[in-house]
Coordinates of N, CA and C in Angstrom, one line a residue:
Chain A
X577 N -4.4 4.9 -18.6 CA -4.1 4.1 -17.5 C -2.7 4.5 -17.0
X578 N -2.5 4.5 -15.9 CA -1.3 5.5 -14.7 C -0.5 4.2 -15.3
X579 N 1.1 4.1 -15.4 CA 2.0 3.6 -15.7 C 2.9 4.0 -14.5
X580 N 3.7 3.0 -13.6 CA 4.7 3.5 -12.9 C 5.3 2.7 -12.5
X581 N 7.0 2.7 -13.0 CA 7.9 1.7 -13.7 C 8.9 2.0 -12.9
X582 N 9.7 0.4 -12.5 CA 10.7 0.8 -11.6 C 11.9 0.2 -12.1
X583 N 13.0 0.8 -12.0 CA 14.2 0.2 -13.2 C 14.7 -1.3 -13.0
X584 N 14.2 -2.1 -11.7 CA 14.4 -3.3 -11.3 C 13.8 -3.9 -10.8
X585 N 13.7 -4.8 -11.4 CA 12.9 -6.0 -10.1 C 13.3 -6.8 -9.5
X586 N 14.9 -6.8 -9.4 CA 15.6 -7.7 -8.4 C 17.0 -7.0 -8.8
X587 N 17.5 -6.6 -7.2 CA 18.8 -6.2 -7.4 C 19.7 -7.2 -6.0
X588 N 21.1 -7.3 -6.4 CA 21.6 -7.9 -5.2 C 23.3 -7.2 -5.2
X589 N 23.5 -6.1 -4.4 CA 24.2 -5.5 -4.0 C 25.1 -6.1 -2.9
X590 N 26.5 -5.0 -2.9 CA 27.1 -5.4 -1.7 C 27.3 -4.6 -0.5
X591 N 27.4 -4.6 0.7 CA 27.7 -3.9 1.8 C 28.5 -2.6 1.4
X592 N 28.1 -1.5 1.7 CA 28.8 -0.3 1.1 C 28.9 0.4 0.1
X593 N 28.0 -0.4 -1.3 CA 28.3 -0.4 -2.2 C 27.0 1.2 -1.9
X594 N 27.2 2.3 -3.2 CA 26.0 3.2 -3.2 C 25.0 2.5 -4.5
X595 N 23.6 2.3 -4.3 CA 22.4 2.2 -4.8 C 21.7 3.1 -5.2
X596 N 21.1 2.7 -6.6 CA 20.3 3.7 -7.2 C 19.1 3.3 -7.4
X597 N 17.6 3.3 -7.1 CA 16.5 2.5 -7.1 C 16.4 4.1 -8.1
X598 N 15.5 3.2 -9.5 CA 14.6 4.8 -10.3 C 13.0 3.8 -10.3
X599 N 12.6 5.4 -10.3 CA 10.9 5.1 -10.7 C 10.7 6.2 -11.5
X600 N 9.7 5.9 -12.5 CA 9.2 6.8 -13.8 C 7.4 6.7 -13.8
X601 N 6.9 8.0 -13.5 CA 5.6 7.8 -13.9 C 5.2 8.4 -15.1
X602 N 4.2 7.8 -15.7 CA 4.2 9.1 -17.0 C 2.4 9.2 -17.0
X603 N 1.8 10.0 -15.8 CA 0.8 10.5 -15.8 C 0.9 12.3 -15.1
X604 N 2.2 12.4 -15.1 CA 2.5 14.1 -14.9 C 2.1 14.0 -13.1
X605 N 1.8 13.3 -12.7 CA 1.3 13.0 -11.6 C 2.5 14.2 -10.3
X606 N 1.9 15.5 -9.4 CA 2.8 15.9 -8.6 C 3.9 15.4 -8.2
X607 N 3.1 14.4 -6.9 CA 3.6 13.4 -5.8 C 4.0 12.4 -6.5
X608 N 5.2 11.6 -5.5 CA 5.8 10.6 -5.4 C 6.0 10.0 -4.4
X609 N 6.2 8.9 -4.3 CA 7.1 7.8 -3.0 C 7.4 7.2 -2.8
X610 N 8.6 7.1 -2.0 CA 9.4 5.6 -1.7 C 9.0 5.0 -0.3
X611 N 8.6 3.9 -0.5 CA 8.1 3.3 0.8 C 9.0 1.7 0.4
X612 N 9.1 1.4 1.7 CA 9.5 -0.1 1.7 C 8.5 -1.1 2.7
X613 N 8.5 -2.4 1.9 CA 7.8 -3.2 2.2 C 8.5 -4.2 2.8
X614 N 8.0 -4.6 4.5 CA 8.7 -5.8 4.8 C 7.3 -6.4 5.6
X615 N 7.3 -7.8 5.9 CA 7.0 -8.3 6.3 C 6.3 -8.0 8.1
X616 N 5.0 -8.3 7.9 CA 4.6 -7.8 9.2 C 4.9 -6.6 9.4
X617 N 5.2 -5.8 9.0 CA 5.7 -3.9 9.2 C 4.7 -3.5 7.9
X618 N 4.1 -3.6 7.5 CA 3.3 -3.1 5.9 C 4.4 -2.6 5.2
X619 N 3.8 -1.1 4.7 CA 4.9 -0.4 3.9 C 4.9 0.8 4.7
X620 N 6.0 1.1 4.4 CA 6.6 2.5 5.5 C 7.6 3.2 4.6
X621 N 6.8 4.7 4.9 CA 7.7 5.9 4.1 C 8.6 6.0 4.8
X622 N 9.5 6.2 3.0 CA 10.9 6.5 3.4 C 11.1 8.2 2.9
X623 N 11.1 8.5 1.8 CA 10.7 9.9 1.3 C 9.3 10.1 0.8
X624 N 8.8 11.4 0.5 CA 8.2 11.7 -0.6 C 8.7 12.7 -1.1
X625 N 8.1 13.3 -2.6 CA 8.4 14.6 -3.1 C 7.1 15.1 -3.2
X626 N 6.8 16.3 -3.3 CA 5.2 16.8 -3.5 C 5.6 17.6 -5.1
X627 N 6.9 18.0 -5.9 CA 7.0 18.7 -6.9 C 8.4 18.3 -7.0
X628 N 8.9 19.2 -8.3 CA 10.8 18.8 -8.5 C 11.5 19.6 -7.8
X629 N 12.2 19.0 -7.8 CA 13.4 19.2 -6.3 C 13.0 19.6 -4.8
X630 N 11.9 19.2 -4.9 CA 11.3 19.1 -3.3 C 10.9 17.8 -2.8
X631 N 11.6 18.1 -1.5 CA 11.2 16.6 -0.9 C 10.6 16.5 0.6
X632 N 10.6 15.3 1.0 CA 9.7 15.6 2.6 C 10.1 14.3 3.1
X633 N 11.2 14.2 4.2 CA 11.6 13.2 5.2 C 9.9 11.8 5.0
X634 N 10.1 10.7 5.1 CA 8.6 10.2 5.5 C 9.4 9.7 6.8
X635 N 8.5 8.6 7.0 CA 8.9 7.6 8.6 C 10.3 7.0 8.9
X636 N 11.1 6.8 8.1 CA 12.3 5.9 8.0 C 13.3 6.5 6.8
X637 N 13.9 7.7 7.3 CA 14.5 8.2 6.1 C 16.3 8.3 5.9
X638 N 16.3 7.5 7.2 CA 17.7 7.3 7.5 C 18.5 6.2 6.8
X639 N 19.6 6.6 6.7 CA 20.6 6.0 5.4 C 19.9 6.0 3.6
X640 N 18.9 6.8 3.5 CA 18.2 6.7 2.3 C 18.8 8.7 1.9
X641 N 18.6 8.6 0.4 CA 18.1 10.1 0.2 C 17.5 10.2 -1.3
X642 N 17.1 11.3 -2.0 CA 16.4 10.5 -2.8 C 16.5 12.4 -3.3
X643 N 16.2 12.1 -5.2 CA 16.8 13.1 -5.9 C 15.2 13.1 -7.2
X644 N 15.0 14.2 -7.7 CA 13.7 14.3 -8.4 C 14.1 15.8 -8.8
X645 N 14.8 15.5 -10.1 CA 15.1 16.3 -11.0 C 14.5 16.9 -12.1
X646 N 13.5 15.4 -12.8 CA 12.1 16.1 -13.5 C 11.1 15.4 -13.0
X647 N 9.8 15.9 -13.3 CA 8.6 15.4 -12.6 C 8.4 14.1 -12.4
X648 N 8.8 13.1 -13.7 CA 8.2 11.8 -13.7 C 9.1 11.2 -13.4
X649 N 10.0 11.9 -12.8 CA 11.2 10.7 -12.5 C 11.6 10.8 -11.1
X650 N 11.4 10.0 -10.0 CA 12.2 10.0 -8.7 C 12.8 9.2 -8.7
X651 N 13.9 9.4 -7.5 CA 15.1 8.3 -7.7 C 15.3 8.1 -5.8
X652 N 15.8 6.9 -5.4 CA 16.0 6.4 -4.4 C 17.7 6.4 -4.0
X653 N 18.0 7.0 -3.1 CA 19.7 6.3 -3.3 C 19.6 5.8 -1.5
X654 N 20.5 4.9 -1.7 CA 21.3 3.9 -0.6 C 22.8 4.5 -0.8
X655 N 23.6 5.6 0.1 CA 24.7 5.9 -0.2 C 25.7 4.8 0.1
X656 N 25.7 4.2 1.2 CA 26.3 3.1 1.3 C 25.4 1.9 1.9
X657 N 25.2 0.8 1.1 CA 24.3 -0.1 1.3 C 24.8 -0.8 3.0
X658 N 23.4 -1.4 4.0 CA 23.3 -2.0 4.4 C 23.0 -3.5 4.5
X659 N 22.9 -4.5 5.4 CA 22.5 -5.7 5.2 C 20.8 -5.5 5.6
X660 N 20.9 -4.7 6.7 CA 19.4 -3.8 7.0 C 18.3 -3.3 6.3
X661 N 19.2 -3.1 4.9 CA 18.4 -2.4 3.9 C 17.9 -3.3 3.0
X662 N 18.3 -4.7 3.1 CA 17.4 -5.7 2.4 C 15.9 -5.7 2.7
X663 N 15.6 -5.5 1.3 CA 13.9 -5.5 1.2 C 13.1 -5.1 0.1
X664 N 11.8 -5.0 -0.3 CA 11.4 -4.7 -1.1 C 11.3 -3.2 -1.3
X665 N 11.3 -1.9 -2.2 CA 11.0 -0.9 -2.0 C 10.3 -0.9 -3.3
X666 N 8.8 0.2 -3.0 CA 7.6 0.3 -4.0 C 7.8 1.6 -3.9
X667 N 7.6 1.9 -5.1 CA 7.7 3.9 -6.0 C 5.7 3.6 -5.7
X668 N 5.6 5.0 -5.4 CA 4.5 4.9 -5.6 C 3.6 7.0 -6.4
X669 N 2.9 7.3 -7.6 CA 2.6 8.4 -7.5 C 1.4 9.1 -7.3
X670 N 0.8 9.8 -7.2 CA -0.2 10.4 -6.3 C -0.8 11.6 -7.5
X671 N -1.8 11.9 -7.7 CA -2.4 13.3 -8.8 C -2.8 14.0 -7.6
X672 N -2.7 15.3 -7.5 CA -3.2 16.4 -6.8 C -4.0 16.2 -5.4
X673 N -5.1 16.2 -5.4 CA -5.9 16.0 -4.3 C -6.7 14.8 -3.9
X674 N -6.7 14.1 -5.2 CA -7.1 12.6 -5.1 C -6.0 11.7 -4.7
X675 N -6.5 11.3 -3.3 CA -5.6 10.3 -2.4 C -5.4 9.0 -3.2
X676 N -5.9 8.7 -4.1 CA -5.1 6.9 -4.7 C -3.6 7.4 -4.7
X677 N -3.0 6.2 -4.5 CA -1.7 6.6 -5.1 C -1.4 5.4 -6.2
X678 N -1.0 5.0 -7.1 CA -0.5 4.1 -7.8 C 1.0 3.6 -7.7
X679 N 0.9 2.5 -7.4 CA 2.6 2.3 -7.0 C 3.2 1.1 -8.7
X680 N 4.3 1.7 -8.4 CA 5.1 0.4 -8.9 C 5.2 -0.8 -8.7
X681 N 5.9 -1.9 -9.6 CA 5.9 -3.2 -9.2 C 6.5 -3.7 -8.5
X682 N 7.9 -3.0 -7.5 CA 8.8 -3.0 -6.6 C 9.8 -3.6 -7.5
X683 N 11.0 -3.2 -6.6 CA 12.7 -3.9 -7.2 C 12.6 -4.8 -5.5
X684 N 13.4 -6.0 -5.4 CA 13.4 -6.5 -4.4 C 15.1 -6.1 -4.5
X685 N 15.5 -5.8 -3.4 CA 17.1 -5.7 -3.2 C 17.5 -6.1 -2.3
X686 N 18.5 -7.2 -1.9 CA 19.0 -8.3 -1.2 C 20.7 -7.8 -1.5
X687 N 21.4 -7.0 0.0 CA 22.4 -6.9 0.8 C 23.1 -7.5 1.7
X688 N 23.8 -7.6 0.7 CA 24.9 -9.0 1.3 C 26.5 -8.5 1.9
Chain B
X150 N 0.3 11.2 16.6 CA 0.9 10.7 15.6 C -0.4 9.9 14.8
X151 N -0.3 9.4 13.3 CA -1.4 8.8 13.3 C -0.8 7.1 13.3
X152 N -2.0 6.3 13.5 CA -1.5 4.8 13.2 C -2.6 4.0 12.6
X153 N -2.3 2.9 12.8 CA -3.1 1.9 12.0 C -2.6 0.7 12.1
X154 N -3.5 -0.3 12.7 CA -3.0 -1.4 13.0 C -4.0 -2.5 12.5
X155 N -3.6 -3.6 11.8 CA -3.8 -4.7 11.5 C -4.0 -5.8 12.3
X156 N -4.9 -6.0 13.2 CA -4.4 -7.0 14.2 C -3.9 -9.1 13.9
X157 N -4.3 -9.2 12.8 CA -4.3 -10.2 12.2 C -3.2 -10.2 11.1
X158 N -2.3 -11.1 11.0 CA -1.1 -11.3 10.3 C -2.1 -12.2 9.0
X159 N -2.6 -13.0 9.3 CA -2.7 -14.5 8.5 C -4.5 -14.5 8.9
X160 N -5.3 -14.2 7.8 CA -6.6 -14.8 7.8 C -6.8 -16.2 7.0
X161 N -7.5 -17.1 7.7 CA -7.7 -18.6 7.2 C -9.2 -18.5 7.1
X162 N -9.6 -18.9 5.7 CA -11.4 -19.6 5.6 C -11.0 -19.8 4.7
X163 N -12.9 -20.8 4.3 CA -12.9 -21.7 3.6 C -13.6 -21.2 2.6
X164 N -13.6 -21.3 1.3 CA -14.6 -20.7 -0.3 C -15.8 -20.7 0.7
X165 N -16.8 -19.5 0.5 CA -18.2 -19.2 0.9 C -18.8 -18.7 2.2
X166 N -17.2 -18.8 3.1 CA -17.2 -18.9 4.1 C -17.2 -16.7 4.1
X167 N -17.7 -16.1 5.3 CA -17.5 -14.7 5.3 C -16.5 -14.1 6.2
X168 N -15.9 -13.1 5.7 CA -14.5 -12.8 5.8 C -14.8 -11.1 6.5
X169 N -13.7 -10.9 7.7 CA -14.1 -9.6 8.3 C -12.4 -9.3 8.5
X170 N -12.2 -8.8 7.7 CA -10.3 -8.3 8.1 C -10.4 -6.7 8.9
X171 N -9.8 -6.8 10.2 CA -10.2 -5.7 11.3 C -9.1 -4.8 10.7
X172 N -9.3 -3.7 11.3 CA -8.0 -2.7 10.7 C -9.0 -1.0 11.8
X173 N -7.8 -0.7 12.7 CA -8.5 -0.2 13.7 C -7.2 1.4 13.5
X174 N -7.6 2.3 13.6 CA -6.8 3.6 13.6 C -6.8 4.4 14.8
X175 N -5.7 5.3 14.9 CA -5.8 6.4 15.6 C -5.4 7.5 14.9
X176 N -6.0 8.8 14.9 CA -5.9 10.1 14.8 C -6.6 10.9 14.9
X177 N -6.0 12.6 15.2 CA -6.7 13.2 16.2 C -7.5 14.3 15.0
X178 N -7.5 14.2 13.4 CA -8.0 15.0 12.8 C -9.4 14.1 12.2
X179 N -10.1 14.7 10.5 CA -10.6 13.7 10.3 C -10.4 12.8 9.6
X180 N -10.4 11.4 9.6 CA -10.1 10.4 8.9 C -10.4 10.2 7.4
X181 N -9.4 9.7 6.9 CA -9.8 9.2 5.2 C -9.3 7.6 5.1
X182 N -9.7 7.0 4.7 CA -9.6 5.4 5.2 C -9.2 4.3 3.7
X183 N -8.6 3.9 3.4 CA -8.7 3.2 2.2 C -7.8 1.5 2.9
X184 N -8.6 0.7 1.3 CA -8.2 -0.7 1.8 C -7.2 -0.4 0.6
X185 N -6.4 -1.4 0.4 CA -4.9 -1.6 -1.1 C -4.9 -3.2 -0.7
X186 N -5.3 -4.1 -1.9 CA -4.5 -5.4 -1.9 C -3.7 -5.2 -2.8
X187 N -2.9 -6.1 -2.3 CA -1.7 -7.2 -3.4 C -1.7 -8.4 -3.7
X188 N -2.6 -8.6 -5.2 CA -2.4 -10.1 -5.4 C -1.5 -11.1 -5.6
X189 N -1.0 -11.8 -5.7 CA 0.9 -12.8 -5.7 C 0.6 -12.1 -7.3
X190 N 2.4 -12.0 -7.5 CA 2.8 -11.4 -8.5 C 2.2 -10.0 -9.2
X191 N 1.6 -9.9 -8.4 CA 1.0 -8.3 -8.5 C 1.2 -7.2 -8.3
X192 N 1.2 -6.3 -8.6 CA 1.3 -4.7 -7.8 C 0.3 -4.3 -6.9
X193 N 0.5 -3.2 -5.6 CA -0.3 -2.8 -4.7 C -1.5 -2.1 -5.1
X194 N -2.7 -1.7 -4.9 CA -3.5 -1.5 -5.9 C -4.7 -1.1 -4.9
X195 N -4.9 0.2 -5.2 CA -6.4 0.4 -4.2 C -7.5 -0.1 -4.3
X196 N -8.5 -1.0 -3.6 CA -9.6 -1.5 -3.3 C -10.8 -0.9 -3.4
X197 N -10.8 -0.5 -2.3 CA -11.6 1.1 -1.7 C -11.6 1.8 -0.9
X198 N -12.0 3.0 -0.8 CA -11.9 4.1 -0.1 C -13.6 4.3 0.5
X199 N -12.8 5.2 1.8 CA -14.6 5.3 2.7 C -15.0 6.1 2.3
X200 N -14.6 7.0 1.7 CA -15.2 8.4 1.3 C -16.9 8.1 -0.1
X201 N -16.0 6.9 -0.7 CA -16.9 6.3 -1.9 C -18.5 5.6 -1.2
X202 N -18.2 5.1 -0.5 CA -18.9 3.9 0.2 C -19.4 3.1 -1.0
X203 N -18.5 2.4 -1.8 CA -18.7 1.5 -2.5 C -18.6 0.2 -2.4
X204 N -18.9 -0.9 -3.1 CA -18.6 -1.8 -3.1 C -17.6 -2.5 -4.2
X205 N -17.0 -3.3 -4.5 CA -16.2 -3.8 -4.6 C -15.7 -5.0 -4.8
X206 N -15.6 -6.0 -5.7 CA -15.4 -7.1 -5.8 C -16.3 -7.6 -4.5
X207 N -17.2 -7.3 -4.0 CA -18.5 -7.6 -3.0 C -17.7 -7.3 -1.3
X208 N -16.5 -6.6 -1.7 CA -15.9 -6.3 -0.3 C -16.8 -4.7 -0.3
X209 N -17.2 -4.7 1.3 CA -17.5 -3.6 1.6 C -16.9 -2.8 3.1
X210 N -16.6 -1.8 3.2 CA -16.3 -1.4 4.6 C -16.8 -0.3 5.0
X211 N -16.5 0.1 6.2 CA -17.7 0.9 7.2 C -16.8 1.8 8.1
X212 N -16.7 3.0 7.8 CA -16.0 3.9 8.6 C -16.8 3.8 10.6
X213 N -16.4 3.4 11.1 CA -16.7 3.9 12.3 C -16.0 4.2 13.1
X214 N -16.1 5.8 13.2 CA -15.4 6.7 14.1 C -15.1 6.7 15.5
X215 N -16.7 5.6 16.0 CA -16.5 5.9 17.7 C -16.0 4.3 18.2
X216 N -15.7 3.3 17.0 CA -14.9 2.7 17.6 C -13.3 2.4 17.2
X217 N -12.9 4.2 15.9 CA -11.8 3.9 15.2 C -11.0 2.7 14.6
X218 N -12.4 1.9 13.8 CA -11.7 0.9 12.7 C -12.7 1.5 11.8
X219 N -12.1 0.3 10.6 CA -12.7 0.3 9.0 C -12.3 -0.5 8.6
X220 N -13.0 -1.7 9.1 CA -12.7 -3.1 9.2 C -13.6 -3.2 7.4
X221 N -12.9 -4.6 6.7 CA -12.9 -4.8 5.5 C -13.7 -6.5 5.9
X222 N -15.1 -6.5 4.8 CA -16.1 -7.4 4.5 C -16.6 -8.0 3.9
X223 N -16.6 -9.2 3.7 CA -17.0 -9.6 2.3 C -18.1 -11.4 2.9
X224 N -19.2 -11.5 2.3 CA -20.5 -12.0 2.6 C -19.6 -13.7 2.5
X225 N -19.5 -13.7 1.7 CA -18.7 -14.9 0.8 C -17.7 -14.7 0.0
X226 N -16.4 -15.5 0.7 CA -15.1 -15.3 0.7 C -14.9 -16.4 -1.1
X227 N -14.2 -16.3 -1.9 CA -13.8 -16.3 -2.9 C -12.3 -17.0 -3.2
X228 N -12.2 -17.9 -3.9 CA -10.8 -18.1 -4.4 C -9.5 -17.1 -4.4
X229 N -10.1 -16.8 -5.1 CA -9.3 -15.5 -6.2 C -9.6 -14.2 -5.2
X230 N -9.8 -14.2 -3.8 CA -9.6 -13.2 -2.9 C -8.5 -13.0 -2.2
X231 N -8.0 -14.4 -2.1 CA -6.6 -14.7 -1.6 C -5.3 -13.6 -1.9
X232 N -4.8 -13.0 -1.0 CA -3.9 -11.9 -1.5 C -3.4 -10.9 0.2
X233 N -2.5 -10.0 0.0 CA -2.8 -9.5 1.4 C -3.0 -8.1 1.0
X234 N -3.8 -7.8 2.5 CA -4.9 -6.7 2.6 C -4.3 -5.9 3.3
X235 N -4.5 -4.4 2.8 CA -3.3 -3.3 3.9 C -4.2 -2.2 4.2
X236 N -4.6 -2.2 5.2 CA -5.7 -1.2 5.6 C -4.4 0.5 5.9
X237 N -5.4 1.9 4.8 CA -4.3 2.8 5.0 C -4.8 3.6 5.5
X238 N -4.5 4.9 6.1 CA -5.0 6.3 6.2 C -4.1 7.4 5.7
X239 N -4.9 8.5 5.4 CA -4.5 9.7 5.1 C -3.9 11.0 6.3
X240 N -3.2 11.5 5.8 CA -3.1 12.7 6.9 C -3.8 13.7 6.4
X241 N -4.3 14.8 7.1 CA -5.3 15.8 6.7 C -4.7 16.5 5.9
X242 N -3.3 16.9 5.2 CA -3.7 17.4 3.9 C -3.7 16.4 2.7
X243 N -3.6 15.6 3.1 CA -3.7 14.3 2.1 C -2.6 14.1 1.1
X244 N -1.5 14.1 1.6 CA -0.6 14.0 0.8 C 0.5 12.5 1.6
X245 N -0.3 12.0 2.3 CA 0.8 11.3 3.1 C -0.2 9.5 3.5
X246 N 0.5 9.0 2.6 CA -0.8 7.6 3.6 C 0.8 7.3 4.1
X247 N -0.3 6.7 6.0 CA 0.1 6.0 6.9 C -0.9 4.2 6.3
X248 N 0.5 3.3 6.4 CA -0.4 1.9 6.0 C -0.3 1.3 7.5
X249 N -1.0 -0.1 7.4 CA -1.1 -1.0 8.5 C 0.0 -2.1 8.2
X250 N 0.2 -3.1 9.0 CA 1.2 -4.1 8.7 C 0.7 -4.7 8.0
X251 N -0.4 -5.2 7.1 CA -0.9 -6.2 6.5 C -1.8 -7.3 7.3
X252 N -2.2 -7.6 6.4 CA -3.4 -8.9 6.5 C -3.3 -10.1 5.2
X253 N -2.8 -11.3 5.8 CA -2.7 -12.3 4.3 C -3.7 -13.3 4.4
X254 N -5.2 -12.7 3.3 CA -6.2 -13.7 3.5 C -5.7 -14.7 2.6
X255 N -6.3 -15.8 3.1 CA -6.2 -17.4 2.2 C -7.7 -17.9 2.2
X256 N -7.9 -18.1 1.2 CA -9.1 -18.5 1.0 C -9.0 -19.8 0.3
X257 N -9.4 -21.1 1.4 CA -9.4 -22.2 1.2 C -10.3 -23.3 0.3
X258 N -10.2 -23.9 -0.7 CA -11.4 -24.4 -1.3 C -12.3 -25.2 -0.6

């Protein structure tokens, strides 16, 4: 069973402050992604990676950047937090050519 | 560009009642279509895919191409259906889902 674990499930930061969202999959799984979840918008990519140390802009990748050093581990950063950037973000991983993706249970982060 | 749109924020019925959550796309390659709920306190979690044509906790959906949806159905709507519904697509190398805004069915007793 795909396991994919996100270091928080509620974070509450301050304006400026730099943020570190982690996700861990441990199905060796290529792909990764960070998508955020807001209300009435669905979820909307922010990065993905397709392998380590590769990555690929998604929809919304501004003020974000994101680091994938070994396979099962991506990482999300917020270099200087927004109030804008309040919201849910879900890790989600991906096997090869089969489209499921399996997401995480999201960190909710609230920017104050 | 591709999209996918949800036209319904909030679906309302009653237990037994039949449920049709619309979810309509554009893109110019060929489509790959999947539904993902979220039940409260749950994780996002795929449903089904059109490629399968399966069924599904008795949800079924229906690729149609010449009117670009893949609208999501179910005969008799359920308690425990209650949750919201994110209609997604693939990009042609399949490494990329585009989702919809959501759909939050309530399924009333």
């Amino acid at each position: 069973d795909v396991k994919v674990t996100q270091s928080s499930r509620y974070l509450v930061k301050r304006t400026g402050e730099k943020v570190f969202l982690e996700c861990v999959q441990d199905m060796d799984h290529e792909n990764m992604f960070w998508y955020r979840q807001d209300p009435g918008l669905g979820l909307r990519l922010i990065y993905f990676s397709y392998d380590v140390k590769m990555k690929e802009k998604g929809d919304i990748p501004e003020g974000y950047s994101v680091s994938r050093e070994k396979k099962e581990r991506f990482s999300l950063i917020l270099e200087s937090a927004s109030t804008n950037q309040t919201s849910m973000y879900l890790c989600a991983s991906r096997w090869g050519r089969l489209n499921e993706q399996y997401f995480g249970p999201g960190t909710r982060l609230t920017v104050t | 560009a591709q999209r996918v749109t949800q036209p319904e924020k909030l679906l309302s019925v009653f237990k037994g009642a039949p449920v049709e959550l619309k979810c309509n796309y554009s893109y110019s390659g060929s489509p790959e279509l999947f539904w993902y709920v979220q039940y409260s306190r749950q994780r996002l979690q795929l449903l089904l895919r059109h490629i399968s044509r399966e069924s599904i906790k008795g949800f079924t959906a229906d690729l149609n191409k010449g009117e670009t949806s893949f609208h999501l159905k179910k005969p008799f709507a359920q308690e425990e259906d209650s949750a919201m519904y994110y209609c997604a697509l693939s990009n042609n190398a399949g490494n990329m889902l585009t989702f919809g805004g959501g759909t939050r069915l309530m399924v009333k007793p």
